[in-house]
Amino acid sequence: MSELAWIGTALGAARPQVVGALLRYFRDLDLAEEAYQEACLRALKNWPQNGPPRDPASWLIFVGRNAAMDVVRRRKKQRDLPDEDAISDTDDAETSLAEGLDGAQYRDDVLRLLFICVHPEIPATQQIALALRIVCGLSVPQIARAFLVSEAAMEQRITRAKARIADANVPYETPGAPERAERLSAVASVLYLMFNEGYSAPNGESASARAPLCDEAIRLARILMRLFRHEPEIMGLTSLFLLQHARSAARFDAHGEIVLLEAQDRSRWDRALIDEGLALLDKALRHRRPDPYQVQAAIAALHARASRPEDTDWAQIDRLYATLERLAPSPVITLNRAVAVSKTRGAADALAMIEPLAPKLSGYFHFFGLKGALLLQLGRDAEARTAFGQAIALARTPAEAAHIRMHLDRLQADAKG
Amino acid sequence: MLYAILCYDSEEVVEAWTKDQDDAVMKRLGAVQDELRAKGRLGPVARLMPTTAATSLRKGRETIVMDGPFAETKEQLLGFYVVECESLEEAIDTAKKLGGASGSHGTFEIRPLRYFAPNGSSPT
């Protein structure tokens, strides 16, 4: 790897810690970001000459802090600029700073930074956008592409989120243990949203545009896991991401159409990601503190463990969905459970299970898709046709509609034949 | 003499590589391995999963199972090679080649092997 590529990676890896620490000093998101950028520029000049510092994050925090102090002073017009040499000669100071920065402080800085992004006054889509901008350092065009909105709209969304934070009087003190646990869950939920935003792309083309969201969610989950070492929730979350992301190469065909789990070419699943996901899930489960992420990861793990679709342990998946229904009840989870039930107990039981959901899921594409498929299995073709028709009306993407139309065409052909 | 070449590097940085960067590194390392293999000098090679995937047993009056290792060090053990070399000099040369191929800034520790059971055989 070239020197510059290595530096780029190191700068990106250190970003959450550095911006988090600078935010602690200056309590100003824009200034913290500017200071980080400035420190990066200096790193690009300094590191190739002097070699990489022992602790890149500490170096960047130190240099960034000095740079931002310049800015603050300049704004106040109180003092002249300090000598540039004095800033670049940071070796001793940097070493002592590195020693002074312990893991606990890193943890709090990154958590604070993420927590600011999940501020309750900010809507979820803005939370994700802000986290991508501030914590991951994605550019506005990149984020705009991922959310399929214009750059101007995304710029506005981020600006608004920042303004809300500035107005909201966000606390900067180190949170106590209960607050930290609570915040960590809030942060986990934004990462979960971020990953899903990337994962549930409407068609193949934008799947590649949104893939960075999945990568960033995984990267942040890994950082959190490193910082919060004994949190099964974060292990489960990361495991879930890895197991899902492992299938990404097999999820779309050459035309960008969705390939359902059962039809996917399992040789295209990423074994390394699956193995790591399984290892993390095993670790998480040892803590005996189940939560929805761990259960979802366990379901994904059962799919990952089946080398052929017919090897899938549907009975276990049914039980896990039952657990999930208890931990986080939702009609969508019951709908998913019905798929497992249709495999273990048959279409009639599954249909009985989803029928009560109709009032809650009357606007949900997948409800009618599954209903149609179950009716079809039961030979109730006319009712199946109606359900498929309702599904098509609710399809959000051409790929979804095309998938249902395939069922309808088959029904048509059967009727003729 | 058999040597273990242990690869230490900042896990944080290595994990931040993109898939393409990672693939490129593995490809270059593969070329060095092929060279050693052709000479019949290459033993087992392993890349470890990140320390976040690790579990430790701490022995004591009571054996404790812990997550980690999470040593507060800047570099972590990421993988290892077992190679046969005539001398320490040759082992150092080999490590240099591997280091050049990985292009990263980590440390290679060269440790002569005391005991080696490639087929799971037990010590005699």
Tab-separated table of C-alpha atoms in Angstrom, chain A residues 1 3 5-6 9-10 13-14 17 52 54-55 103 222 225-226 229-230 235 270 272 275-276 279-280 283 286-287, chain B residues 11-13 15-17 19 21 25 28 49-55 65 67-68 70 72 74 101-105:
chain	number	residue	atom	x	y	z
A	1	MET	CA	0.000	0.000	0.000
A	3	GLU	CA	2.336	5.897	1.831
A	5	ALA	CA	-3.088	5.426	0.937
A	6	TRP	CA	-1.904	4.387	4.373
A	9	THR	CA	-6.746	5.151	5.969
A	10	ALA	CA	-5.194	6.223	9.248
A	13	ALA	CA	-9.843	5.567	11.152
A	14	ALA	CA	-8.966	8.275	13.676
A	17	GLN	CA	-11.978	10.047	18.090
A	52	PRO	CA	3.832	8.275	11.058
A	54	ARG	CA	3.105	6.620	17.376
A	55	ASP	CA	-0.514	7.479	17.974
A	103	GLY	CA	-9.403	4.631	26.678
A	222	ARG	CA	-16.517	-2.097	14.963
A	225	MET	CA	-17.214	-2.782	19.848
A	226	ARG	CA	-13.595	-1.862	20.427
A	229	ARG	CA	-15.778	-4.363	25.019
A	230	HIS	CA	-18.290	-6.309	26.979
A	235	MET	CA	-21.479	-7.617	19.398
A	270	ASP	CA	-18.618	-13.842	1.734
A	272	ALA	CA	-14.894	-14.421	5.912
A	275	ASP	CA	-17.297	-16.588	9.991
A	276	GLU	CA	-16.618	-13.371	11.859
A	279	ALA	CA	-17.819	-15.832	16.063
A	280	LEU	CA	-19.199	-12.547	17.398
A	283	LYS	CA	-19.470	-14.401	22.068
A	286	ARG	CA	-22.451	-16.184	26.230
A	287	HIS	CA	-23.409	-13.011	28.097
B	11	GLU	CA	-5.879	-3.390	13.977
B	12	GLU	CA	-7.776	-0.131	13.734
B	13	VAL	CA	-5.894	0.903	10.622
B	15	GLU	CA	-9.584	-2.889	9.537
B	16	ALA	CA	-10.196	0.489	7.983
B	17	TRP	CA	-8.741	-0.707	4.666
B	19	LYS	CA	-11.898	-4.361	0.369
B	21	GLN	CA	-6.894	-2.208	-0.457
B	25	VAL	CA	-2.190	-6.422	0.213
B	28	ARG	CA	1.225	-9.054	-2.750
B	49	MET	CA	-9.857	-12.426	13.071
B	50	PRO	CA	-9.874	-9.104	14.941
B	51	THR	CA	-9.352	-9.114	18.692
B	52	THR	CA	-13.007	-8.129	19.054
B	53	ALA	CA	-13.840	-11.684	17.936
B	54	ALA	CA	-11.476	-13.168	20.527
B	55	THR	CA	-12.229	-14.758	23.862
B	65	VAL	CA	-13.568	-16.443	30.511
B	67	ASP	CA	-13.966	-11.000	25.983
B	68	GLY	CA	-10.889	-9.783	24.259
B	70	PHE	CA	-8.031	-5.782	24.656
B	72	GLU	CA	-4.065	-1.128	25.646
B	74	LYS	CA	-1.193	0.305	19.716
B	101	ALA	CA	4.482	-6.574	0.507
B	102	SER	CA	2.036	-5.574	3.215
B	103	GLY	CA	3.196	-1.961	2.927
B	104	SER	CA	1.899	-1.171	6.375
B	105	HIS	CA	3.743	0.247	9.355
